[in-house]
Each structure stands twice: as C-alpha cells, then as structure tokens.
Amino acid sequence: PANDVLKYNIHTPDDLGILKISLYNVFGKLVFRNDFLPSAEGEIAVSELPSGVYLLKVTNGKALATKKIVIQH
C-alpha cells in the first residue's frame, strides 16, 4: 500500500510516444493525471487523498494497462 507517495517506474519502447498516467478513485473520479515520455519514473503525492482503493491507468492512446492501488494512511 502507498501512504504518502506513490512511485512509478515505467519502461516502454520509445516508439510508443507520449504516455498518459491517470489515477481514479472507486467512484471513477479522476484524481491525478500526467503525460510523460516512455521510460519514465516519477512520484504521485497521495497524502491528501483519502485511504482506499484506486485504479492507476497508463495509456498511449492505443494500449491500456490498469493496476489496482491501495492508499493507506
């Protein structure tokens, strides 16, 4: 579970173009979104988000990957 910061490290082929990372709460509300280049790593501050289950989605417009994230304070 994440508590203050959710770290991500994504490595993809360079020809995928710009990727979009989105974080949604269980009600489907978008709580974070960022565009980044392939082979990116970064952090999402989650300390202000309520504890619970979230969906992390990464897409390049053609393919989509989804991961369940638990935030626990």
PDB file of N, CA, C and O in Angstrom:
ATOM      1  N   PRO A   1       0.822  -1.216   0.000  1.00  0.00           N
ATOM      2  CA  PRO A   1       0.000   0.000   0.000  1.00  0.00           C
ATOM      3  C   PRO A   1       0.855   1.266   0.000  1.00  0.00           C
ATOM      4  O   PRO A   1       1.924   1.296   0.580  1.00  0.00           O
ATOM      5  N   ALA A   2       0.363   2.278  -0.662  1.00  0.00           N
ATOM      6  CA  ALA A   2       1.027   3.594  -0.658  1.00  0.00           C
ATOM      7  C   ALA A   2       0.455   4.404   0.500  1.00  0.00           C
ATOM      8  O   ALA A   2      -0.706   4.250   0.860  1.00  0.00           O
ATOM      9  N   ASN A   3       1.270   5.290   1.083  1.00  0.00           N
ATOM     10  CA  ASN A   3       0.736   6.134   2.144  1.00  0.00           C
ATOM     11  C   ASN A   3       0.916   7.619   1.852  1.00  0.00           C
ATOM     12  O   ASN A   3      -0.024   8.365   1.921  1.00  0.00           O
ATOM     13  N   ASP A   4       2.097   8.077   1.521  1.00  0.00           N
ATOM     14  CA  ASP A   4       2.318   9.490   1.220  1.00  0.00           C
ATOM     15  C   ASP A   4       2.650   9.732  -0.244  1.00  0.00           C
ATOM     16  O   ASP A   4       2.243  10.721  -0.828  1.00  0.00           O
ATOM     17  N   VAL A   5       3.432   8.812  -0.820  1.00  0.00           N
ATOM     18  CA  VAL A   5       3.894   8.971  -2.194  1.00  0.00           C
ATOM     19  C   VAL A   5       3.766   7.633  -2.916  1.00  0.00           C
ATOM     20  O   VAL A   5       4.120   6.592  -2.377  1.00  0.00           O
ATOM     21  N   LEU A   6       3.242   7.689  -4.121  1.00  0.00           N
ATOM     22  CA  LEU A   6       3.173   6.513  -4.990  1.00  0.00           C
ATOM     23  C   LEU A   6       4.234   6.693  -6.061  1.00  0.00           C
ATOM     24  O   LEU A   6       4.186   7.655  -6.827  1.00  0.00           O
ATOM     25  N   LYS A   7       5.221   5.812  -6.072  1.00  0.00           N
ATOM     26  CA  LYS A   7       6.309   5.913  -7.044  1.00  0.00           C
ATOM     27  C   LYS A   7       6.018   4.994  -8.214  1.00  0.00           C
ATOM     28  O   LYS A   7       5.505   3.897  -8.033  1.00  0.00           O
ATOM     29  N   TYR A   8       6.335   5.480  -9.421  1.00  0.00           N
ATOM     30  CA  TYR A   8       6.183   4.640 -10.600  1.00  0.00           C
ATOM     31  C   TYR A   8       7.465   4.675 -11.421  1.00  0.00           C
ATOM     32  O   TYR A   8       8.202   5.639 -11.398  1.00  0.00           O
ATOM     33  N   ASN A   9       7.701   3.560 -12.102  1.00  0.00           N
ATOM     34  CA  ASN A   9       8.885   3.394 -12.936  1.00  0.00           C
ATOM     35  C   ASN A   9       8.432   2.586 -14.142  1.00  0.00           C
ATOM     36  O   ASN A   9       8.212   1.380 -14.036  1.00  0.00           O
ATOM     37  N   ILE A  10       8.263   3.239 -15.265  1.00  0.00           N
ATOM     38  CA  ILE A  10       7.706   2.604 -16.455  1.00  0.00           C
ATOM     39  C   ILE A  10       8.731   2.633 -17.575  1.00  0.00           C
ATOM     40  O   ILE A  10       9.233   3.696 -17.930  1.00  0.00           O
ATOM     41  N   HIS A  11       9.027   1.460 -18.105  1.00  0.00           N
ATOM     42  CA  HIS A  11       9.969   1.353 -19.215  1.00  0.00           C
ATOM     43  C   HIS A  11       9.237   0.747 -20.405  1.00  0.00           C
ATOM     44  O   HIS A  11       8.726  -0.359 -20.332  1.00  0.00           O
ATOM     45  N   THR A  12       9.173   1.496 -21.498  1.00  0.00           N
ATOM     46  CA  THR A  12       8.493   1.056 -22.711  1.00  0.00           C
ATOM     47  C   THR A  12       9.365   1.404 -23.909  1.00  0.00           C
ATOM     48  O   THR A  12      10.261   2.248 -23.808  1.00  0.00           O
ATOM     49  N   PRO A  13       9.098   0.809 -25.058  1.00  0.00           N
ATOM     50  CA  PRO A  13       9.830   1.211 -26.264  1.00  0.00           C
ATOM     51  C   PRO A  13       9.585   2.687 -26.588  1.00  0.00           C
ATOM     52  O   PRO A  13       8.489   3.207 -26.357  1.00  0.00           O
ATOM     53  N   ASP A  14      10.596   3.350 -27.107  1.00  0.00           N
ATOM     54  CA  ASP A  14      10.487   4.779 -27.407  1.00  0.00           C
ATOM     55  C   ASP A  14       9.445   5.096 -28.473  1.00  0.00           C
ATOM     56  O   ASP A  14       8.929   6.203 -28.517  1.00  0.00           O
ATOM     57  N   ASP A  15       9.114   4.128 -29.328  1.00  0.00           N
ATOM     58  CA  ASP A  15       8.171   4.411 -30.407  1.00  0.00           C
ATOM     59  C   ASP A  15       6.712   4.454 -29.952  1.00  0.00           C
ATOM     60  O   ASP A  15       5.817   4.671 -30.755  1.00  0.00           O
ATOM     61  N   LEU A  16       6.450   4.281 -28.660  1.00  0.00           N
ATOM     62  CA  LEU A  16       5.076   4.362 -28.166  1.00  0.00           C
ATOM     63  C   LEU A  16       4.588   5.799 -28.051  1.00  0.00           C
ATOM     64  O   LEU A  16       3.406   6.041 -27.931  1.00  0.00           O
ATOM     65  N   GLY A  17       5.495   6.756 -28.064  1.00  0.00           N
ATOM     66  CA  GLY A  17       5.099   8.159 -27.975  1.00  0.00           C
ATOM     67  C   GLY A  17       4.773   8.566 -26.545  1.00  0.00           C
ATOM     68  O   GLY A  17       5.147   7.908 -25.586  1.00  0.00           O
ATOM     69  N   ILE A  18       4.044   9.661 -26.438  1.00  0.00           N
ATOM     70  CA  ILE A  18       3.672  10.199 -25.128  1.00  0.00           C
ATOM     71  C   ILE A  18       2.710   9.244 -24.426  1.00  0.00           C
ATOM     72  O   ILE A  18       1.751   8.764 -25.017  1.00  0.00           O
ATOM     73  N   LEU A  19       2.975   8.983 -23.153  1.00  0.00           N
ATOM     74  CA  LEU A  19       2.102   8.145 -22.344  1.00  0.00           C
ATOM     75  C   LEU A  19       1.323   9.014 -21.372  1.00  0.00           C
ATOM     76  O   LEU A  19       1.805  10.067 -20.946  1.00  0.00           O
ATOM     77  N   LYS A  20       0.138   8.571 -21.008  1.00  0.00           N
ATOM     78  CA  LYS A  20      -0.684   9.274 -20.035  1.00  0.00           C
ATOM     79  C   LYS A  20      -0.886   8.364 -18.832  1.00  0.00           C
ATOM     80  O   LYS A  20      -1.220   7.197 -18.987  1.00  0.00           O
ATOM     81  N   ILE A  21      -0.660   8.911 -17.647  1.00  0.00           N
ATOM     82  CA  ILE A  21      -0.903   8.171 -16.420  1.00  0.00           C
ATOM     83  C   ILE A  21      -2.050   8.867 -15.694  1.00  0.00           C
ATOM     84  O   ILE A  21      -2.063  10.091 -15.568  1.00  0.00           O
ATOM     85  N   SER A  22      -3.029   8.074 -15.269  1.00  0.00           N
ATOM     86  CA  SER A  22      -4.212   8.610 -14.608  1.00  0.00           C
ATOM     87  C   SER A  22      -4.512   7.779 -13.377  1.00  0.00           C
ATOM     88  O   SER A  22      -4.334   6.559 -13.376  1.00  0.00           O
ATOM     89  N   LEU A  23      -4.994   8.434 -12.333  1.00  0.00           N
ATOM     90  CA  LEU A  23      -5.383   7.761 -11.101  1.00  0.00           C
ATOM     91  C   LEU A  23      -6.831   8.112 -10.809  1.00  0.00           C
ATOM     92  O   LEU A  23      -7.192   9.300 -10.764  1.00  0.00           O
ATOM     93  N   TYR A  24      -7.668   7.088 -10.647  1.00  0.00           N
ATOM     94  CA  TYR A  24      -9.101   7.262 -10.408  1.00  0.00           C
ATOM     95  C   TYR A  24      -9.484   6.662  -9.060  1.00  0.00           C
ATOM     96  O   TYR A  24      -8.974   5.609  -8.679  1.00  0.00           O
ATOM     97  N   ASN A  25     -10.440   7.313  -8.371  1.00  0.00           N
ATOM     98  CA  ASN A  25     -10.955   6.719  -7.143  1.00  0.00           C
ATOM     99  C   ASN A  25     -12.007   5.669  -7.500  1.00  0.00           C
ATOM    100  O   ASN A  25     -12.315   5.462  -8.677  1.00  0.00           O
ATOM    101  N   VAL A  26     -12.580   5.003  -6.508  1.00  0.00           N
ATOM    102  CA  VAL A  26     -13.535   3.914  -6.781  1.00  0.00           C
ATOM    103  C   VAL A  26     -14.827   4.408  -7.413  1.00  0.00           C
ATOM    104  O   VAL A  26     -15.593   3.617  -7.950  1.00  0.00           O
ATOM    105  N   PHE A  27     -15.074   5.701  -7.366  1.00  0.00           N
ATOM    106  CA  PHE A  27     -16.277   6.267  -7.976  1.00  0.00           C
ATOM    107  C   PHE A  27     -16.030   6.699  -9.424  1.00  0.00           C
ATOM    108  O   PHE A  27     -16.902   7.229 -10.079  1.00  0.00           O
ATOM    109  N   GLY A  28     -14.799   6.488  -9.910  1.00  0.00           N
ATOM    110  CA  GLY A  28     -14.461   6.847 -11.279  1.00  0.00           C
ATOM    111  C   GLY A  28     -14.023   8.282 -11.457  1.00  0.00           C
ATOM    112  O   GLY A  28     -13.821   8.739 -12.579  1.00  0.00           O
ATOM    113  N   LYS A  29     -13.838   9.006 -10.360  1.00  0.00           N
ATOM    114  CA  LYS A  29     -13.399  10.401 -10.436  1.00  0.00           C
ATOM    115  C   LYS A  29     -11.885  10.451 -10.643  1.00  0.00           C
ATOM    116  O   LYS A  29     -11.116   9.807  -9.915  1.00  0.00           O
ATOM    117  N   LEU A  30     -11.459  11.222 -11.629  1.00  0.00           N
ATOM    118  CA  LEU A  30     -10.039  11.413 -11.894  1.00  0.00           C
ATOM    119  C   LEU A  30      -9.427  12.257 -10.789  1.00  0.00           C
ATOM    120  O   LEU A  30      -9.879  13.373 -10.525  1.00  0.00           O
ATOM    121  N   VAL A  31      -8.400  11.730 -10.114  1.00  0.00           N
ATOM    122  CA  VAL A  31      -7.757  12.469  -9.025  1.00  0.00           C
ATOM    123  C   VAL A  31      -6.331  12.886  -9.355  1.00  0.00           C
ATOM    124  O   VAL A  31      -5.738  13.702  -8.658  1.00  0.00           O
ATOM    125  N   PHE A  32      -5.765  12.321 -10.446  1.00  0.00           N
ATOM    126  CA  PHE A  32      -4.417  12.692 -10.886  1.00  0.00           C
ATOM    127  C   PHE A  32      -4.269  12.320 -12.347  1.00  0.00           C
ATOM    128  O   PHE A  32      -4.761  11.288 -12.789  1.00  0.00           O
ATOM    129  N   ARG A  33      -3.565  13.193 -13.086  1.00  0.00           N
ATOM    130  CA  ARG A  33      -3.250  12.875 -14.476  1.00  0.00           C
ATOM    131  C   ARG A  33      -1.957  13.575 -14.852  1.00  0.00           C
ATOM    132  O   ARG A  33      -1.709  14.712 -14.455  1.00  0.00           O
ATOM    133  N   ASN A  34      -1.126  12.867 -15.650  1.00  0.00           N
ATOM    134  CA  ASN A  34       0.123  13.444 -16.101  1.00  0.00           C
ATOM    135  C   ASN A  34       0.524  12.771 -17.415  1.00  0.00           C
ATOM    136  O   ASN A  34       0.258  11.598 -17.628  1.00  0.00           O
ATOM    137  N   ASP A  35       1.131  13.523 -18.304  1.00  0.00           N
ATOM    138  CA  ASP A  35       1.689  12.994 -19.542  1.00  0.00           C
ATOM    139  C   ASP A  35       3.195  12.872 -19.358  1.00  0.00           C
ATOM    140  O   ASP A  35       3.819  13.723 -18.720  1.00  0.00           O
ATOM    141  N   PHE A  36       3.785  11.816 -19.926  1.00  0.00           N
ATOM    142  CA  PHE A  36       5.224  11.647 -19.804  1.00  0.00           C
ATOM    143  C   PHE A  36       5.766  10.876 -20.985  1.00  0.00           C
ATOM    144  O   PHE A  36       5.027  10.242 -21.732  1.00  0.00           O
ATOM    145  N   LEU A  37       7.067  10.932 -21.133  1.00  0.00           N
ATOM    146  CA  LEU A  37       7.757  10.215 -22.197  1.00  0.00           C
ATOM    147  C   LEU A  37       7.988   8.768 -21.772  1.00  0.00           C
ATOM    148  O   LEU A  37       8.021   8.463 -20.584  1.00  0.00           O
ATOM    149  N   PRO A  38       8.154   7.851 -22.740  1.00  0.00           N
ATOM    150  CA  PRO A  38       8.462   6.465 -22.390  1.00  0.00           C
ATOM    151  C   PRO A  38       9.704   6.372 -21.503  1.00  0.00           C
ATOM    152  O   PRO A  38      10.561   7.252 -21.529  1.00  0.00           O
ATOM    153  N   SER A  39       9.781   5.298 -20.763  1.00  0.00           N
ATOM    154  CA  SER A  39      10.885   5.045 -19.826  1.00  0.00           C
ATOM    155  C   SER A  39      10.966   6.151 -18.787  1.00  0.00           C
ATOM    156  O   SER A  39      12.013   6.749 -18.570  1.00  0.00           O
ATOM    157  N   ALA A  40       9.834   6.405 -18.158  1.00  0.00           N
ATOM    158  CA  ALA A  40       9.759   7.467 -17.160  1.00  0.00           C
ATOM    159  C   ALA A  40       9.648   6.889 -15.757  1.00  0.00           C
ATOM    160  O   ALA A  40       9.171   5.784 -15.554  1.00  0.00           O
ATOM    161  N   GLU A  41      10.091   7.663 -14.813  1.00  0.00           N
ATOM    162  CA  GLU A  41       9.851   7.342 -13.423  1.00  0.00           C
ATOM    163  C   GLU A  41       9.454   8.627 -12.728  1.00  0.00           C
ATOM    164  O   GLU A  41       9.823   9.723 -13.147  1.00  0.00           O
ATOM    165  N   GLY A  42       8.649   8.495 -11.700  1.00  0.00           N
ATOM    166  CA  GLY A  42       8.181   9.680 -11.002  1.00  0.00           C
ATOM    167  C   GLY A  42       7.414   9.316  -9.761  1.00  0.00           C
ATOM    168  O   GLY A  42       7.391   8.160  -9.327  1.00  0.00           O
ATOM    169  N   GLU A  43       6.765  10.321  -9.208  1.00  0.00           N
ATOM    170  CA  GLU A  43       6.021  10.151  -7.970  1.00  0.00           C
ATOM    171  C   GLU A  43       4.681  10.858  -8.076  1.00  0.00           C
ATOM    172  O   GLU A  43       4.561  11.880  -8.753  1.00  0.00           O
ATOM    173  N   ILE A  44       3.709  10.301  -7.386  1.00  0.00           N
ATOM    174  CA  ILE A  44       2.400  10.931  -7.255  1.00  0.00           C
ATOM    175  C   ILE A  44       2.175  11.147  -5.767  1.00  0.00           C
ATOM    176  O   ILE A  44       2.212  10.192  -4.980  1.00  0.00           O
ATOM    177  N   ALA A  45       1.962  12.395  -5.357  1.00  0.00           N
ATOM    178  CA  ALA A  45       1.679  12.692  -3.954  1.00  0.00           C
ATOM    179  C   ALA A  45       0.251  12.235  -3.644  1.00  0.00           C
ATOM    180  O   ALA A  45      -0.700  12.686  -4.269  1.00  0.00           O
ATOM    181  N   VAL A  46       0.128  11.305  -2.714  1.00  0.00           N
ATOM    182  CA  VAL A  46      -1.192  10.774  -2.363  1.00  0.00           C
ATOM    183  C   VAL A  46      -1.564  11.073  -0.910  1.00  0.00           C
ATOM    184  O   VAL A  46      -2.586  10.594  -0.427  1.00  0.00           O
ATOM    185  N   SER A  47      -0.764  11.868  -0.231  1.00  0.00           N
ATOM    186  CA  SER A  47      -1.017  12.151   1.183  1.00  0.00           C
ATOM    187  C   SER A  47      -2.335  12.887   1.396  1.00  0.00           C
ATOM    188  O   SER A  47      -2.940  12.763   2.461  1.00  0.00           O
ATOM    189  N   GLU A  48      -2.804  13.630   0.404  1.00  0.00           N
ATOM    190  CA  GLU A  48      -4.064  14.378   0.531  1.00  0.00           C
ATOM    191  C   GLU A  48      -5.278  13.555   0.101  1.00  0.00           C
ATOM    192  O   GLU A  48      -6.408  13.983   0.290  1.00  0.00           O
ATOM    193  N   LEU A  49      -5.047  12.382  -0.478  1.00  0.00           N
ATOM    194  CA  LEU A  49      -6.154  11.534  -0.918  1.00  0.00           C
ATOM    195  C   LEU A  49      -6.632  10.655   0.234  1.00  0.00           C
ATOM    196  O   LEU A  49      -5.821  10.191   1.038  1.00  0.00           O
ATOM    197  N   PRO A  50      -7.930  10.404   0.313  1.00  0.00           N
ATOM    198  CA  PRO A  50      -8.435   9.505   1.361  1.00  0.00           C
ATOM    199  C   PRO A  50      -7.915   8.081   1.171  1.00  0.00           C
ATOM    200  O   PRO A  50      -7.639   7.662   0.044  1.00  0.00           O
ATOM    201  N   SER A  51      -7.790   7.363   2.260  1.00  0.00           N
ATOM    202  CA  SER A  51      -7.432   5.956   2.177  1.00  0.00           C
ATOM    203  C   SER A  51      -8.481   5.219   1.368  1.00  0.00           C
ATOM    204  O   SER A  51      -9.668   5.556   1.411  1.00  0.00           O
ATOM    205  N   GLY A  52      -8.048   4.220   0.604  1.00  0.00           N
ATOM    206  CA  GLY A  52      -8.992   3.437  -0.183  1.00  0.00           C
ATOM    207  C   GLY A  52      -8.325   2.809  -1.386  1.00  0.00           C
ATOM    208  O   GLY A  52      -7.114   2.820  -1.527  1.00  0.00           O
ATOM    209  N   VAL A  53      -9.169   2.280  -2.258  1.00  0.00           N
ATOM    210  CA  VAL A  53      -8.715   1.603  -3.464  1.00  0.00           C
ATOM    211  C   VAL A  53      -8.835   2.556  -4.649  1.00  0.00           C
ATOM    212  O   VAL A  53      -9.855   3.246  -4.792  1.00  0.00           O
ATOM    213  N   TYR A  54      -7.822   2.593  -5.498  1.00  0.00           N
ATOM    214  CA  TYR A  54      -7.770   3.457  -6.673  1.00  0.00           C
ATOM    215  C   TYR A  54      -7.351   2.629  -7.875  1.00  0.00           C
ATOM    216  O   TYR A  54      -6.763   1.552  -7.719  1.00  0.00           O
ATOM    217  N   LEU A  55      -7.635   3.119  -9.062  1.00  0.00           N
ATOM    218  CA  LEU A  55      -7.180   2.481 -10.287  1.00  0.00           C
ATOM    219  C   LEU A  55      -6.162   3.377 -10.962  1.00  0.00           C
ATOM    220  O   LEU A  55      -6.433   4.560 -11.211  1.00  0.00           O
ATOM    221  N   LEU A  56      -5.002   2.829 -11.264  1.00  0.00           N
ATOM    222  CA  LEU A  56      -3.946   3.530 -11.975  1.00  0.00           C
ATOM    223  C   LEU A  56      -3.984   3.045 -13.420  1.00  0.00           C
ATOM    224  O   LEU A  56      -3.889   1.847 -13.670  1.00  0.00           O
ATOM    225  N   LYS A  57      -4.151   3.964 -14.348  1.00  0.00           N
ATOM    226  CA  LYS A  57      -4.213   3.605 -15.766  1.00  0.00           C
ATOM    227  C   LYS A  57      -3.088   4.300 -16.516  1.00  0.00           C
ATOM    228  O   LYS A  57      -2.839   5.480 -16.328  1.00  0.00           O
ATOM    229  N   VAL A  58      -2.421   3.525 -17.373  1.00  0.00           N
ATOM    230  CA  VAL A  58      -1.364   4.050 -18.239  1.00  0.00           C
ATOM    231  C   VAL A  58      -1.759   3.712 -19.666  1.00  0.00           C
ATOM    232  O   VAL A  58      -2.054   2.559 -19.977  1.00  0.00           O
ATOM    233  N   THR A  59      -1.776   4.731 -20.541  1.00  0.00           N
ATOM    234  CA  THR A  59      -2.166   4.509 -21.923  1.00  0.00           C
ATOM    235  C   THR A  59      -1.325   5.350 -22.871  1.00  0.00           C
ATOM    236  O   THR A  59      -0.800   6.392 -22.480  1.00  0.00           O
ATOM    237  N   ASN A  60      -1.215   4.870 -24.100  1.00  0.00           N
ATOM    238  CA  ASN A  60      -0.581   5.655 -25.157  1.00  0.00           C
ATOM    239  C   ASN A  60      -1.606   5.992 -26.233  1.00  0.00           C
ATOM    240  O   ASN A  60      -1.264   6.437 -27.310  1.00  0.00           O
ATOM    241  N   GLY A  61      -2.872   5.771 -25.944  1.00  0.00           N
ATOM    242  CA  GLY A  61      -3.937   6.028 -26.906  1.00  0.00           C
ATOM    243  C   GLY A  61      -4.340   4.782 -27.675  1.00  0.00           C
ATOM    244  O   GLY A  61      -5.416   4.724 -28.246  1.00  0.00           O
ATOM    245  N   LYS A  62      -3.476   3.774 -27.683  1.00  0.00           N
ATOM    246  CA  LYS A  62      -3.770   2.525 -28.390  1.00  0.00           C
ATOM    247  C   LYS A  62      -3.867   1.349 -27.421  1.00  0.00           C
ATOM    248  O   LYS A  62      -4.719   0.496 -27.568  1.00  0.00           O
ATOM    249  N   ALA A  63      -2.962   1.308 -26.463  1.00  0.00           N
ATOM    250  CA  ALA A  63      -2.935   0.233 -25.474  1.00  0.00           C
ATOM    251  C   ALA A  63      -3.190   0.823 -24.089  1.00  0.00           C
ATOM    252  O   ALA A  63      -2.899   1.994 -23.840  1.00  0.00           O
ATOM    253  N   LEU A  64      -3.755   0.001 -23.204  1.00  0.00           N
ATOM    254  CA  LEU A  64      -4.092   0.456 -21.860  1.00  0.00           C
ATOM    255  C   LEU A  64      -3.641  -0.595 -20.855  1.00  0.00           C
ATOM    256  O   LEU A  64      -3.884  -1.789 -21.038  1.00  0.00           O
ATOM    257  N   ALA A  65      -2.994  -0.148 -19.786  1.00  0.00           N
ATOM    258  CA  ALA A  65      -2.639  -1.016 -18.662  1.00  0.00           C
ATOM    259  C   ALA A  65      -3.291  -0.435 -17.414  1.00  0.00           C
ATOM    260  O   ALA A  65      -3.264   0.780 -17.203  1.00  0.00           O
ATOM    261  N   THR A  66      -3.895  -1.286 -16.609  1.00  0.00           N
ATOM    262  CA  THR A  66      -4.587  -0.850 -15.394  1.00  0.00           C
ATOM    263  C   THR A  66      -4.056  -1.636 -14.207  1.00  0.00           C
ATOM    264  O   THR A  66      -3.837  -2.835 -14.297  1.00  0.00           O
ATOM    265  N   LYS A  67      -3.875  -0.941 -13.091  1.00  0.00           N
ATOM    266  CA  LYS A  67      -3.373  -1.565 -11.869  1.00  0.00           C
ATOM    267  C   LYS A  67      -4.173  -1.043 -10.684  1.00  0.00           C
ATOM    268  O   LYS A  67      -4.428   0.152 -10.583  1.00  0.00           O
ATOM    269  N   LYS A  68      -4.579  -1.944  -9.800  1.00  0.00           N
ATOM    270  CA  LYS A  68      -5.275  -1.549  -8.579  1.00  0.00           C
ATOM    271  C   LYS A  68      -4.251  -1.055  -7.567  1.00  0.00           C
ATOM    272  O   LYS A  68      -3.224  -1.710  -7.337  1.00  0.00           O
ATOM    273  N   ILE A  69      -4.514   0.105  -6.964  1.00  0.00           N
ATOM    274  CA  ILE A  69      -3.618   0.712  -5.981  1.00  0.00           C
ATOM    275  C   ILE A  69      -4.387   0.888  -4.684  1.00  0.00           C
ATOM    276  O   ILE A  69      -5.524   1.346  -4.687  1.00  0.00           O
ATOM    277  N   VAL A  70      -3.750   0.553  -3.578  1.00  0.00           N
ATOM    278  CA  VAL A  70      -4.345   0.768  -2.256  1.00  0.00           C
ATOM    279  C   VAL A  70      -3.574   1.890  -1.568  1.00  0.00           C
ATOM    280  O   VAL A  70      -2.351   1.833  -1.464  1.00  0.00           O
ATOM    281  N   ILE A  71      -4.307   2.905  -1.125  1.00  0.00           N
ATOM    282  CA  ILE A  71      -3.710   4.003  -0.359  1.00  0.00           C
ATOM    283  C   ILE A  71      -4.168   3.829   1.083  1.00  0.00           C
ATOM    284  O   ILE A  71      -5.362   3.722   1.350  1.00  0.00           O
ATOM    285  N   GLN A  72      -3.199   3.791   1.960  1.00  0.00           N
ATOM    286  CA  GLN A  72      -3.488   3.527   3.367  1.00  0.00           C
ATOM    287  C   GLN A  72      -2.675   4.495   4.223  1.00  0.00           C
ATOM    288  O   GLN A  72      -1.450   4.497   4.168  1.00  0.00           O
ATOM    289  N   HIS A  73      -3.358   5.316   5.002  1.00  0.00           N
ATOM    290  CA  HIS A  73      -2.671   6.305   5.851  1.00  0.00           C
ATOM    291  C   HIS A  73      -2.642   5.816   7.293  1.00  0.00           C
ATOM    292  O   HIS A  73      -3.443   5.113   7.765  1.00  0.00           O
TER     293      HIS A  73
END
